[in-house]
Coordinates of C-alpha atoms in Angstrom, one line a residue:
M20 CA 6.0 11.9 17.4
S21 CA 6.1 13.3 13.8
L22 CA 3.5 11.8 11.5
I23 CA 5.6 12.7 8.4
L24 CA 8.6 10.4 8.9
S25 CA 10.4 8.8 11.7
R26 CA 13.6 10.7 12.7
R27 CA 14.6 7.8 14.8
D28 CA 14.5 5.4 11.9
M29 CA 16.3 7.9 9.6
D30 CA 19.1 8.2 12.1
F31 CA 19.3 4.4 12.3
L32 CA 19.5 4.0 8.6
L33 CA 22.1 6.8 8.0
F34 CA 24.4 6.4 11.0
E35 CA 23.9 2.9 12.4
W36 CA 23.6 1.1 9.1
L37 CA 25.0 3.1 6.2
D38 CA 27.9 4.7 8.2
V39 CA 27.4 8.1 6.7
E40 CA 29.8 9.5 9.2
G41 CA 32.5 7.4 7.6
L42 CA 32.0 9.4 4.4
L43 CA 33.2 12.5 6.2
T44 CA 36.8 11.2 6.1
R45 CA 36.7 11.7 2.3
P46 CA 38.1 15.0 1.0
R47 CA 34.9 16.2 -0.6
Y48 CA 33.0 16.0 2.7
A49 CA 35.9 16.6 5.1
E50 CA 34.6 20.1 6.3
H51 CA 31.4 18.5 7.7
D52 CA 30.7 16.7 11.0
R53 CA 27.8 14.8 12.5
Q54 CA 26.5 18.0 13.9
T55 CA 26.3 19.6 10.5
L56 CA 24.5 16.6 9.1
N57 CA 22.0 16.6 11.9
A58 CA 21.4 20.3 11.4
V59 CA 20.5 19.7 7.7
L60 CA 18.0 17.0 8.7
D61 CA 16.6 19.2 11.4
L62 CA 16.1 22.0 8.9
S63 CA 14.4 19.8 6.4
Q64 CA 12.1 18.3 9.0
Q65 CA 11.2 21.8 10.1
L66 CA 10.4 22.9 6.6
A67 CA 8.2 19.8 6.2
E68 CA 6.3 20.3 9.4
D69 CA 5.9 24.1 9.3
L70 CA 5.3 24.7 5.6
F71 CA 5.0 21.7 3.3
A72 CA 2.6 19.5 5.3
P73 CA 0.2 22.4 6.3
S74 CA 0.0 23.4 2.6
N75 CA -0.5 19.9 1.3
K76 CA -4.3 19.7 1.6
M77 CA -4.7 23.2 0.2
A78 CA -2.6 22.4 -2.8
D79 CA -4.7 19.3 -3.4
K80 CA -8.0 21.0 -2.9
T81 CA -7.2 24.1 -4.9
E82 CA -5.6 22.5 -7.9
P83 CA -3.9 24.7 -10.6
R84 CA -6.2 26.4 -13.1
M85 CA -5.4 28.0 -16.4
L86 CA -6.1 31.8 -16.7
A87 CA -7.2 33.5 -19.8
H88 CA -3.8 35.0 -20.6
G89 CA -2.0 31.7 -20.5
A90 CA -0.9 31.9 -16.9
V91 CA -1.6 29.4 -14.1
A92 CA -3.2 30.2 -10.7
M93 CA -2.4 28.2 -7.6
P94 CA -2.5 28.7 -3.8
A95 CA -0.1 31.3 -2.4
A96 CA 1.0 28.7 0.2
T97 CA 2.8 26.7 -2.5
K98 CA 5.0 29.6 -3.3
T99 CA 5.6 30.3 0.3
A100 CA 6.9 26.8 0.9
L101 CA 9.1 26.7 -2.2
D102 CA 10.5 30.1 -1.4
A103 CA 11.5 28.9 2.0
L104 CA 13.1 25.8 0.5
S105 CA 15.1 28.0 -2.0
A106 CA 16.3 30.3 0.8
S107 CA 17.5 27.3 2.8
G108 CA 20.1 26.3 0.2
L109 CA 18.9 22.7 0.3
L110 CA 18.4 22.7 -3.5
A111 CA 22.2 22.7 -3.8
A112 CA 22.9 20.6 -0.7
S113 CA 25.1 17.9 -2.4
Q114 CA 26.5 20.1 -5.2
S115 CA 30.2 21.2 -5.2
A116 CA 31.2 24.6 -3.7
E117 CA 32.2 25.7 -7.2
V118 CA 28.5 26.1 -8.1
G119 CA 27.4 27.3 -4.7
G120 CA 26.7 24.0 -3.2
M121 CA 27.2 22.7 0.4
Q122 CA 29.1 19.6 -0.7
L123 CA 27.1 17.4 1.6
P124 CA 26.9 13.6 1.0
F125 CA 24.3 12.8 -1.6
V126 CA 22.6 10.3 0.9
I127 CA 22.0 13.2 3.3
D128 CA 20.6 15.3 0.5
K129 CA 18.1 12.5 -0.4
A130 CA 17.3 11.8 3.3
A131 CA 16.5 15.5 3.9
F132 CA 14.4 15.7 0.7
A133 CA 12.4 12.6 1.8
W134 CA 10.9 14.8 4.6
L135 CA 9.6 17.2 2.0
Q136 CA 8.3 14.4 -0.3
A137 CA 6.4 12.8 2.6
A138 CA 5.0 16.2 3.7
S139 CA 3.8 17.1 0.2
A140 CA 4.6 15.1 -2.9
G141 CA 2.9 17.7 -5.1
I142 CA 4.8 20.8 -3.8
S143 CA 8.1 19.0 -3.6
G144 CA 7.8 17.9 -7.2
Y145 CA 9.0 21.3 -8.5
A146 CA 12.2 21.0 -6.5
L147 CA 12.7 17.4 -7.6
L148 CA 12.7 18.3 -11.3
T149 CA 14.7 21.5 -10.7
M150 CA 17.6 19.7 -8.9
A151 CA 17.6 17.0 -11.5
A152 CA 17.8 19.6 -14.3
A153 CA 20.7 21.4 -12.6
N154 CA 22.6 18.1 -12.2
L155 CA 22.1 17.3 -15.9
L156 CA 23.5 20.7 -17.0
I157 CA 26.4 20.5 -14.6
E158 CA 27.4 17.1 -16.1
H159 CA 26.7 17.8 -19.8
G160 CA 26.4 21.6 -20.2
S161 CA 29.0 24.1 -21.2
A162 CA 30.6 26.5 -18.7
E163 CA 28.3 29.3 -19.9
Q164 CA 25.2 27.1 -19.6
I165 CA 26.1 26.1 -16.1
E166 CA 26.6 29.7 -15.2
R167 CA 23.5 31.0 -16.9
Y168 CA 21.0 28.2 -16.1
A169 CA 22.3 25.6 -13.7
M170 CA 23.3 28.0 -10.9
P171 CA 19.9 29.9 -10.9
L172 CA 18.2 26.5 -10.8
L173 CA 20.2 25.6 -7.7
Q174 CA 19.4 28.9 -6.1
G175 CA 15.7 28.4 -6.7
R176 CA 15.5 31.5 -8.9
F177 CA 14.6 29.3 -11.9
F178 CA 12.7 26.0 -11.8
G179 CA 13.2 23.2 -14.3
T180 CA 11.2 20.7 -16.4
M181 CA 11.8 17.5 -18.4
C182 CA 10.1 17.6 -21.8
L183 CA 10.1 14.1 -23.4
S184 CA 6.6 12.8 -24.0
E185 CA 4.5 13.9 -26.9
P186 CA 0.7 13.3 -27.4
Q187 CA 1.3 10.7 -30.2
A188 CA 4.4 9.1 -28.7
G189 CA 3.9 8.7 -25.0
S190 CA 6.8 6.6 -23.6
S191 CA 8.0 5.7 -27.2
L192 CA 10.8 8.2 -27.5
A193 CA 11.8 6.9 -30.9
D194 CA 8.6 8.5 -32.2
I195 CA 9.3 12.0 -31.0
R196 CA 8.4 14.6 -33.7
T197 CA 9.4 17.9 -32.2
R198 CA 12.0 19.3 -34.6
A199 CA 14.8 21.8 -34.3
E200 CA 15.9 24.2 -37.1
R201 CA 19.4 25.7 -37.0
D202 CA 19.5 29.4 -36.2
G203 CA 23.2 30.1 -35.6
E204 CA 26.1 28.4 -33.7
G205 CA 24.5 26.1 -31.1
V206 CA 21.2 28.0 -31.4
F207 CA 18.0 26.4 -32.8
R208 CA 14.3 27.1 -33.3
L209 CA 12.0 24.4 -32.0
F210 CA 8.6 23.4 -33.2
G211 CA 6.3 20.8 -31.7
S212 CA 4.2 19.8 -28.7
K213 CA 5.1 18.1 -25.4
M214 CA 2.6 16.4 -23.1
W215 CA 2.6 15.6 -19.3
I216 CA 5.1 18.3 -18.5
S217 CA 5.2 18.8 -14.7
G218 CA 5.9 22.3 -13.7
G219 CA 5.5 23.5 -17.3
E220 CA 4.0 26.9 -16.4
H221 CA 3.6 28.8 -13.2
S222 CA 4.7 32.0 -11.4
L223 CA 6.6 30.2 -8.6
S224 CA 10.0 31.3 -9.9
E225 CA 11.6 34.0 -12.0
S226 CA 11.7 31.7 -15.0
I227 CA 11.3 28.1 -16.1
I228 CA 14.1 26.1 -17.9
H229 CA 12.7 23.5 -20.2
L230 CA 15.0 20.6 -21.1
V231 CA 13.6 19.4 -24.4
L232 CA 14.3 16.4 -26.6
A233 CA 13.9 17.2 -30.3
R234 CA 15.1 16.1 -33.7
I235 CA 17.4 18.4 -35.7
D236 CA 16.3 18.7 -39.3
G237 CA 18.0 15.9 -41.2
A238 CA 18.8 13.8 -38.2
P239 CA 18.2 10.0 -38.5
P240 CA 15.0 8.4 -37.3
G241 CA 14.8 6.7 -33.9
V242 CA 16.4 7.7 -30.6
K243 CA 19.8 8.2 -32.2
G244 CA 18.5 11.3 -34.0
L245 CA 17.4 13.0 -30.7
S246 CA 19.3 16.0 -29.4
L247 CA 18.8 17.9 -26.1
F248 CA 18.0 21.6 -25.9
I249 CA 17.7 24.2 -23.2
V250 CA 14.6 26.2 -23.9
P251 CA 14.1 29.0 -21.4
R252 CA 10.6 30.3 -21.0
D253 CA 12.0 33.8 -20.7
L254 CA 14.9 35.0 -22.9
P255 CA 17.5 37.5 -21.8
T256 CA 16.6 41.0 -23.1
E257 CA 20.0 41.4 -24.6
S258 CA 19.4 38.4 -27.0
C259 CA 16.9 40.3 -29.2
G260 CA 14.8 42.5 -27.0
S261 CA 12.1 39.8 -26.5
E262 CA 11.5 38.6 -23.0
R263 CA 9.1 35.7 -23.7
N264 CA 10.1 32.7 -25.7
D265 CA 7.8 31.0 -28.1
V266 CA 6.6 28.4 -25.6
A267 CA 2.8 28.4 -25.1
L268 CA 0.7 26.7 -22.5
A269 CA -1.9 24.7 -24.4
G270 CA -3.7 23.2 -21.5
L271 CA -3.6 21.6 -18.1
N272 CA -4.0 17.9 -17.1
H273 CA -6.4 17.4 -14.2
K274 CA -4.9 14.7 -12.1
M275 CA -6.2 12.1 -9.6
G276 CA -3.4 13.1 -7.2
Q277 CA -0.3 15.2 -6.8
R278 CA -2.4 18.1 -7.8
G279 CA -0.1 20.6 -6.3
T280 CA 2.3 20.0 -9.2
V281 CA 0.9 21.7 -12.3
N282 CA 1.0 19.3 -15.3
T283 CA 0.8 20.8 -18.7
L284 CA 0.6 20.5 -22.5
L285 CA 3.1 22.9 -24.1
N286 CA 3.4 24.0 -27.7
F287 CA 6.8 25.1 -29.0
G288 CA 6.9 27.4 -32.0
E289 CA 3.2 28.1 -32.1
G290 CA 3.9 31.7 -33.0
R291 CA 2.2 33.5 -30.1
S292 CA 5.6 35.1 -29.4
R293 CA 8.2 35.7 -32.2
P294 CA 11.6 36.2 -30.5
C295 CA 13.8 38.3 -32.8
G296 CA 10.9 38.6 -35.2
K297 CA 11.0 34.9 -36.2
P298 CA 8.8 31.9 -35.3
G299 CA 10.1 29.0 -33.2
A300 CA 11.1 28.6 -29.6
V301 CA 14.7 29.5 -29.1
G302 CA 16.7 26.6 -27.9
Y303 CA 20.4 26.0 -27.1
L304 CA 22.0 22.6 -27.8
V305 CA 23.3 20.7 -24.8
G306 CA 26.3 18.5 -25.6
K307 CA 26.6 16.9 -29.0
E308 CA 24.0 16.5 -31.7
G309 CA 22.3 13.1 -31.5
A310 CA 23.4 12.5 -27.9
G311 CA 20.3 13.9 -26.4
L312 CA 18.8 10.8 -24.9
S313 CA 22.0 9.7 -23.2
A314 CA 22.3 13.1 -21.6
M315 CA 18.6 13.1 -20.7
F316 CA 19.2 9.8 -18.9
T317 CA 21.2 11.7 -16.3
M318 CA 18.0 13.4 -15.3
M319 CA 15.7 10.5 -15.9
N320 CA 17.7 8.1 -13.7
E321 CA 17.9 10.6 -10.9
A322 CA 14.2 11.3 -11.3
R323 CA 13.4 7.5 -11.2
I324 CA 15.2 7.1 -7.9
S325 CA 13.5 10.2 -6.6
V326 CA 10.1 8.8 -7.6
G327 CA 10.9 5.6 -5.7
A328 CA 11.9 7.7 -2.7
S329 CA 8.6 9.7 -3.0
A330 CA 6.6 6.4 -3.1
A331 CA 8.5 5.2 0.0
A332 CA 7.9 8.5 1.8
L333 CA 4.2 8.5 1.0
G334 CA 3.9 4.9 2.2
Y335 CA 5.8 5.8 5.3
T336 CA 3.7 8.8 6.3
G337 CA 0.5 6.8 5.6
Y338 CA 1.8 4.1 7.9
L339 CA 2.5 6.7 10.7
H340 CA -0.9 8.3 10.3
S341 CA -2.7 4.9 10.5
L342 CA -0.6 3.8 13.4
D343 CA -1.5 7.0 15.3
Y344 CA -5.2 6.4 14.5
A345 CA -5.1 2.8 15.6
R346 CA -3.6 3.8 18.9
Q347 CA -6.4 6.3 19.6
R348 CA -9.5 4.7 18.0
P349 CA -11.5 2.6 20.5
Q350 CA -13.6 -0.1 19.0
G351 CA -14.6 -3.6 20.0
R352 CA -13.2 -5.8 22.7
P353 CA -10.6 -8.6 22.9
I354 CA -11.5 -12.1 21.8
G355 CA -13.0 -13.8 24.8
A356 CA -14.3 -10.6 26.4
K357 CA -18.0 -11.4 26.8
D358 CA -19.2 -8.5 28.9
P359 CA -20.7 -5.8 26.6
A360 CA -20.4 -3.3 29.5
S361 CA -16.6 -3.7 29.5
P362 CA -14.6 -0.8 28.0
Q363 CA -13.7 -0.9 24.3
V364 CA -10.0 -1.3 23.4
A365 CA -8.0 0.7 20.9
I366 CA -8.1 -1.1 17.5
I367 CA -4.3 -1.6 17.6
R368 CA -5.2 -4.4 20.0
H369 CA -6.9 -6.4 17.2
A370 CA -4.7 -8.9 15.4
D371 CA -5.8 -8.0 11.9
V372 CA -5.1 -4.3 12.5
R373 CA -1.6 -5.3 13.7
R374 CA -1.2 -7.3 10.5
M375 CA -2.0 -4.3 8.4
L376 CA 0.3 -2.0 10.4
L377 CA 3.2 -4.5 10.3
T378 CA 2.8 -4.9 6.5
Q379 CA 3.0 -1.2 6.0
K380 CA 6.0 -1.0 8.3
A381 CA 7.8 -3.8 6.4
Y382 CA 7.1 -2.2 3.0
A383 CA 7.8 1.5 3.9
E384 CA 10.9 1.0 6.0
G385 CA 12.3 -1.5 3.5
A386 CA 11.6 0.9 0.6
L387 CA 13.1 3.9 2.3
A388 CA 16.2 1.9 3.2
L389 CA 16.7 0.7 -0.3
N390 CA 16.5 4.3 -1.7
L391 CA 19.0 5.6 0.8
Y392 CA 21.3 2.6 0.0
C393 CA 21.1 3.7 -3.7
A394 CA 21.9 7.3 -2.6
R395 CA 24.9 6.0 -0.7
L396 CA 26.1 4.3 -3.9
V397 CA 26.1 7.7 -5.6
D398 CA 28.5 8.9 -2.9
D399 CA 30.8 6.0 -3.7
L400 CA 30.6 7.0 -7.3
R401 CA 31.6 10.6 -6.5
T402 CA 34.2 10.0 -3.9
G403 CA 35.1 6.3 -3.7
P404 CA 38.2 4.6 -5.1
E405 CA 38.5 5.0 -8.8
A406 CA 39.1 1.3 -9.4
E407 CA 35.6 0.5 -7.9
K408 CA 33.5 3.1 -9.7
A409 CA 32.6 1.0 -12.7
T410 CA 31.4 -1.8 -10.4
V411 CA 29.4 0.7 -8.3
S412 CA 27.9 2.3 -11.4
G413 CA 26.8 -1.0 -12.7
L414 CA 25.1 -2.0 -9.4
L415 CA 23.3 1.4 -9.2
D416 CA 22.1 0.9 -12.8
L417 CA 20.8 -2.6 -11.8
L418 CA 19.0 -1.3 -8.7
T419 CA 17.5 1.8 -10.3
P420 CA 14.4 0.1 -11.9
I421 CA 13.8 -1.8 -8.6
A422 CA 14.3 1.4 -6.4
K423 CA 11.8 3.1 -8.7
S424 CA 9.1 0.4 -9.2
W425 CA 9.1 -1.7 -6.1
P426 CA 8.2 1.1 -3.7
S427 CA 5.8 2.5 -6.3
Q428 CA 3.9 -0.8 -6.2
Y429 CA 4.1 -1.9 -2.6
C430 CA 4.1 1.4 -0.8
L431 CA 0.9 2.2 -2.8
E432 CA -0.4 -1.1 -1.2
A433 CA 0.7 0.3 2.1
N434 CA -1.4 3.4 1.5
A435 CA -4.4 1.2 0.7
L436 CA -3.9 -0.6 4.1
A437 CA -3.6 2.8 5.8
I438 CA -7.1 3.6 4.5
Q439 CA -8.3 0.1 5.6
V440 CA -7.0 0.7 9.2
H441 CA -9.1 3.9 9.3
G442 CA -12.2 2.0 8.1
G443 CA -14.9 4.2 6.6
Y444 CA -13.2 7.3 7.9
G445 CA -10.2 6.5 5.7
Y446 CA -12.4 6.8 2.6
T447 CA -13.3 10.4 3.4
R448 CA -11.3 13.6 3.0
D449 CA -11.5 14.2 6.7
Y450 CA -8.3 12.2 7.0
N451 CA -5.1 12.5 5.1
V452 CA -4.7 8.8 4.1
E453 CA -7.0 9.0 1.1
Q454 CA -4.8 11.8 -0.4
F455 CA -1.6 9.8 0.2
Y456 CA -3.1 7.0 -1.8
R457 CA -4.1 9.3 -4.7
D458 CA -0.7 11.0 -4.7
N459 CA 1.1 7.7 -4.7
R460 CA -0.9 6.2 -7.5
L461 CA 1.1 8.4 -10.0
N462 CA 4.4 6.8 -9.0
P463 CA 4.0 3.4 -10.9
I464 CA 3.3 5.5 -14.0
H465 CA 5.6 8.5 -14.4
E466 CA 9.3 8.5 -15.1
G467 CA 9.0 5.1 -16.8
A468 CA 6.0 3.0 -16.0
H469 CA 6.3 -0.3 -14.2
G470 CA 6.4 -2.4 -17.3
I471 CA 9.1 -0.2 -18.8
Q472 CA 11.2 -0.6 -15.7
A473 CA 10.7 -4.4 -15.8
I474 CA 11.8 -4.6 -19.4
D475 CA 14.8 -2.5 -18.6
L476 CA 15.8 -4.8 -15.7
L477 CA 15.2 -8.2 -17.4
G478 CA 16.1 -7.1 -20.9
R479 CA 19.2 -5.1 -20.2
K480 CA 20.4 -4.6 -16.7
V481 CA 20.8 -8.3 -15.6
V482 CA 22.7 -9.3 -18.8
I483 CA 24.7 -6.2 -19.7
D484 CA 28.5 -6.7 -19.7
Q485 CA 28.0 -10.4 -19.4
G486 CA 25.9 -9.9 -16.3
A487 CA 28.6 -8.0 -14.4
A488 CA 26.1 -5.9 -12.3
L489 CA 24.1 -9.0 -11.4
L490 CA 27.3 -10.8 -10.3
E491 CA 28.1 -7.8 -8.1
F492 CA 24.6 -7.9 -6.6
Q493 CA 25.1 -11.6 -6.0
R494 CA 28.4 -10.9 -4.3
R495 CA 27.1 -8.3 -2.0
V496 CA 24.0 -10.3 -1.0
T497 CA 26.1 -13.4 -0.4
A498 CA 28.5 -11.3 1.8
S499 CA 25.6 -10.1 3.9
C500 CA 24.3 -13.6 4.3
E501 CA 27.7 -14.9 5.5
R502 CA 27.9 -12.1 8.1
A503 CA 24.4 -12.9 9.3
Q504 CA 25.1 -16.6 9.4
D505 CA 27.9 -16.0 11.8
L506 CA 25.6 -14.1 14.1
G507 CA 23.2 -17.0 14.4
G508 CA 19.6 -16.8 15.6
E509 CA 17.0 -14.7 13.6
E510 CA 19.8 -13.2 11.5
A511 CA 20.9 -16.6 10.4
E512 CA 17.4 -17.7 9.6
H513 CA 16.8 -14.6 7.5
A514 CA 20.1 -15.1 5.7
G515 CA 19.1 -18.7 4.8
A516 CA 15.8 -17.4 3.2
V517 CA 17.6 -14.7 1.3
R518 CA 20.3 -17.0 0.0
A519 CA 17.6 -19.5 -1.2
L520 CA 15.6 -16.8 -3.0
L521 CA 18.8 -15.4 -4.5
A522 CA 19.7 -18.9 -6.0
A523 CA 16.1 -19.3 -7.3
V524 CA 16.1 -15.9 -9.0
L525 CA 19.4 -16.5 -10.6
D526 CA 18.1 -19.9 -11.9
T527 CA 15.0 -18.2 -13.3
T528 CA 17.1 -15.5 -15.0
V529 CA 19.1 -18.2 -16.8
I530 CA 15.8 -19.9 -17.9
L531 CA 14.2 -16.7 -19.2
H532 CA 17.3 -15.7 -21.2
G533 CA 17.9 -19.2 -22.4
A534 CA 14.4 -19.3 -24.0
G535 CA 15.9 -18.1 -27.3
D536 CA 12.8 -15.9 -27.8
P537 CA 13.1 -12.3 -26.6
E538 CA 9.3 -11.8 -26.9
T539 CA 8.6 -14.7 -24.5
T540 CA 11.3 -13.5 -22.1
L541 CA 10.1 -9.9 -21.9
A542 CA 6.4 -11.0 -21.6
N543 CA 7.4 -12.2 -18.2
A544 CA 9.3 -9.0 -17.2
S545 CA 6.8 -7.5 -14.8
L546 CA 6.6 -10.6 -12.6
Y547 CA 10.3 -10.9 -12.7
L548 CA 10.7 -7.3 -11.4
E549 CA 8.4 -8.0 -8.5
V550 CA 10.3 -11.1 -7.5
F551 CA 13.7 -9.4 -7.9
G552 CA 12.3 -6.5 -5.8
H553 CA 11.2 -8.9 -3.0
L554 CA 14.7 -10.4 -3.0
T555 CA 16.3 -7.0 -2.8
I556 CA 14.0 -5.8 0.0
G557 CA 14.6 -9.1 1.8
W558 CA 18.4 -8.4 1.6
I559 CA 17.9 -4.8 2.7
W560 CA 16.0 -6.1 5.8
L561 CA 18.8 -8.5 6.4
E562 CA 21.2 -5.6 6.4
Q563 CA 19.0 -3.8 8.9
L564 CA 18.9 -6.9 11.1
I565 CA 22.7 -7.0 11.2
A566 CA 22.9 -3.3 12.1
A567 CA 20.4 -3.9 14.9
H568 CA 22.2 -7.0 16.3
G569 CA 22.6 -7.1 20.0
K570 CA 20.8 -3.7 20.5
T571 CA 17.8 -3.5 22.9
G572 CA 14.7 -1.5 23.1
D573 CA 11.3 -1.1 21.4
F574 CA 12.8 0.4 18.2
Y575 CA 15.1 -2.5 17.6
D576 CA 12.5 -5.1 18.6
G577 CA 10.2 -3.5 16.0
K578 CA 12.9 -3.7 13.4
R579 CA 13.4 -7.4 14.1
L580 CA 9.7 -8.2 14.0
A581 CA 9.2 -6.3 10.7
A582 CA 12.2 -8.2 9.2
R583 CA 10.6 -11.5 10.4
Y584 CA 7.3 -10.6 8.9
F585 CA 8.9 -9.9 5.5
R586 CA 10.7 -13.2 5.7
L587 CA 7.7 -15.3 6.7
W588 CA 4.8 -13.5 5.0
E589 CA 6.2 -11.8 2.0
M590 CA 9.2 -13.7 0.6
P591 CA 7.3 -17.0 0.3
R592 CA 5.0 -15.4 -2.2
T593 CA 7.8 -15.4 -4.7
G594 CA 7.8 -19.2 -4.9
P595 CA 4.6 -19.7 -7.1
T596 CA 5.7 -16.7 -9.2
L597 CA 9.1 -18.2 -9.9
S598 CA 7.5 -21.5 -10.8
L599 CA 5.3 -19.8 -13.3
L600 CA 8.2 -17.8 -14.8
N601 CA 10.2 -21.0 -15.2
T602 CA 7.5 -22.4 -17.5
L603 CA 8.0 -19.6 -20.0
D604 CA 4.2 -19.3 -20.2
R605 CA 2.9 -17.6 -23.4
T606 CA -0.7 -17.0 -22.3
T607 CA -0.5 -13.2 -22.7
L608 CA 1.2 -13.6 -26.0
D609 CA -1.4 -16.0 -27.3
L610 CA -4.2 -13.6 -26.5
E611 CA -5.9 -12.0 -29.6
P612 CA -7.2 -8.5 -29.0
A613 CA -10.6 -9.5 -30.3
W614 CA -10.9 -12.1 -27.5
L615 CA -11.0 -9.4 -24.9

């Protein structure tokens, strides 16, 4: 049994629940068959098991370090793993044939990549950003920019970054100061600093393509004044005879986890290099001036879903490692066994260990299923009926903050339970579970922290277009409940619980937005996101119950019990939270900083 992910569960989600084979009737995917899809999953699993997982501990132990000449040193195994990934063609798995892609369903792309994320969140981070950068350029870049930059990204010759945050601004993008001076048609010189740039400097690829938000001189303040630029680390020699752009590594951030991904502070226009004899980092405008943030959201939204998938994958692999340990570790005896000479039993026989394992299973399998459901929505956006695309797009936007933040919060808790199952050993570096926890702790923070996702959900997504996306969510959840009600038994019981929670969440949404005070409403956003997330995962477990209906065997029995656990142990926790939300409590707003 693989300790990275469960291939049996992946097959269930893709082929028994999400009907990915049904996508192959659509023209974009018509050249593929089930055998092709299996081969892609096999390849990704092999890369994960043979290269990414064996390199994971080394990448964590030997974290990147800055060399005297501004380069970064890291283990050779990191490059070996990424070179193999680039050679596999998986970076372009779901891209069109026009840009060298395989035209695979996006959901297969994300399922395959989940193996690499589970095997090494740190090493796979370079690929995550590179694929997202290529997607942005394909959607918003010119034909020349796609040819010059997006295609080498998809080939793994170049790697990409996302340069938003600045030391003084953090997540407040309206306060970005990096500026851009005009230097020709579509060419600019950039000056400023960017912080928390993953993959900002390394020798893992031929070059690095930075996608940078900056303000053109004279642009208005706030986010409406931001434009997006391609800033290559290395300039083509024909441009002005200078190979190195004016992008300087100013320092490395030494992280708690995901140490395999180098994280940097970059200075643009510092003057260490003067391309064409002038200061400033050469940048090329992507799209229209002032439309930088909307273009960057293409990359940010993809990265947010990928972060959720990474959190789910880390929760999942932690679960499998603790399950394997619990099956092998003898300790204690069953309740009622009085003879100290009797043999010890494996700790999986103890009820509280089973509780911790079942909690992890419910969190991790539910989170992975949600992220694959979102990926399936992307396929409907790309290839589904034109008349349904606006509705699908709205639903995906609604689910994005949940798909990012719920796994980041609860699969981190699953990793904590994996450590607990191991006992004292779990707190040592002799076992992998402590690294999984450290790696996963980043996910509630980056690509929009939990609180930002919560404000996005409650402040925008549930009310935009008169609540159209929320109504579509309600329609789909209700349809699932009706299907399950017809099946009777456990499915009907689960449907009743989901339907009741849906009604309660909708009532609370009305109360929060009827307060007439946006400050009070959004002060409750984080709790609202957690409740909405539990509703969503409860629905996802209902969908899995329906897919498993009438099927026998240990795998399906395990699915049913995990769904029951989530219904009986997790969903009831939302009741007190909803009651608190309905009071429009202002305790946090009434707090004066001095009182702390």
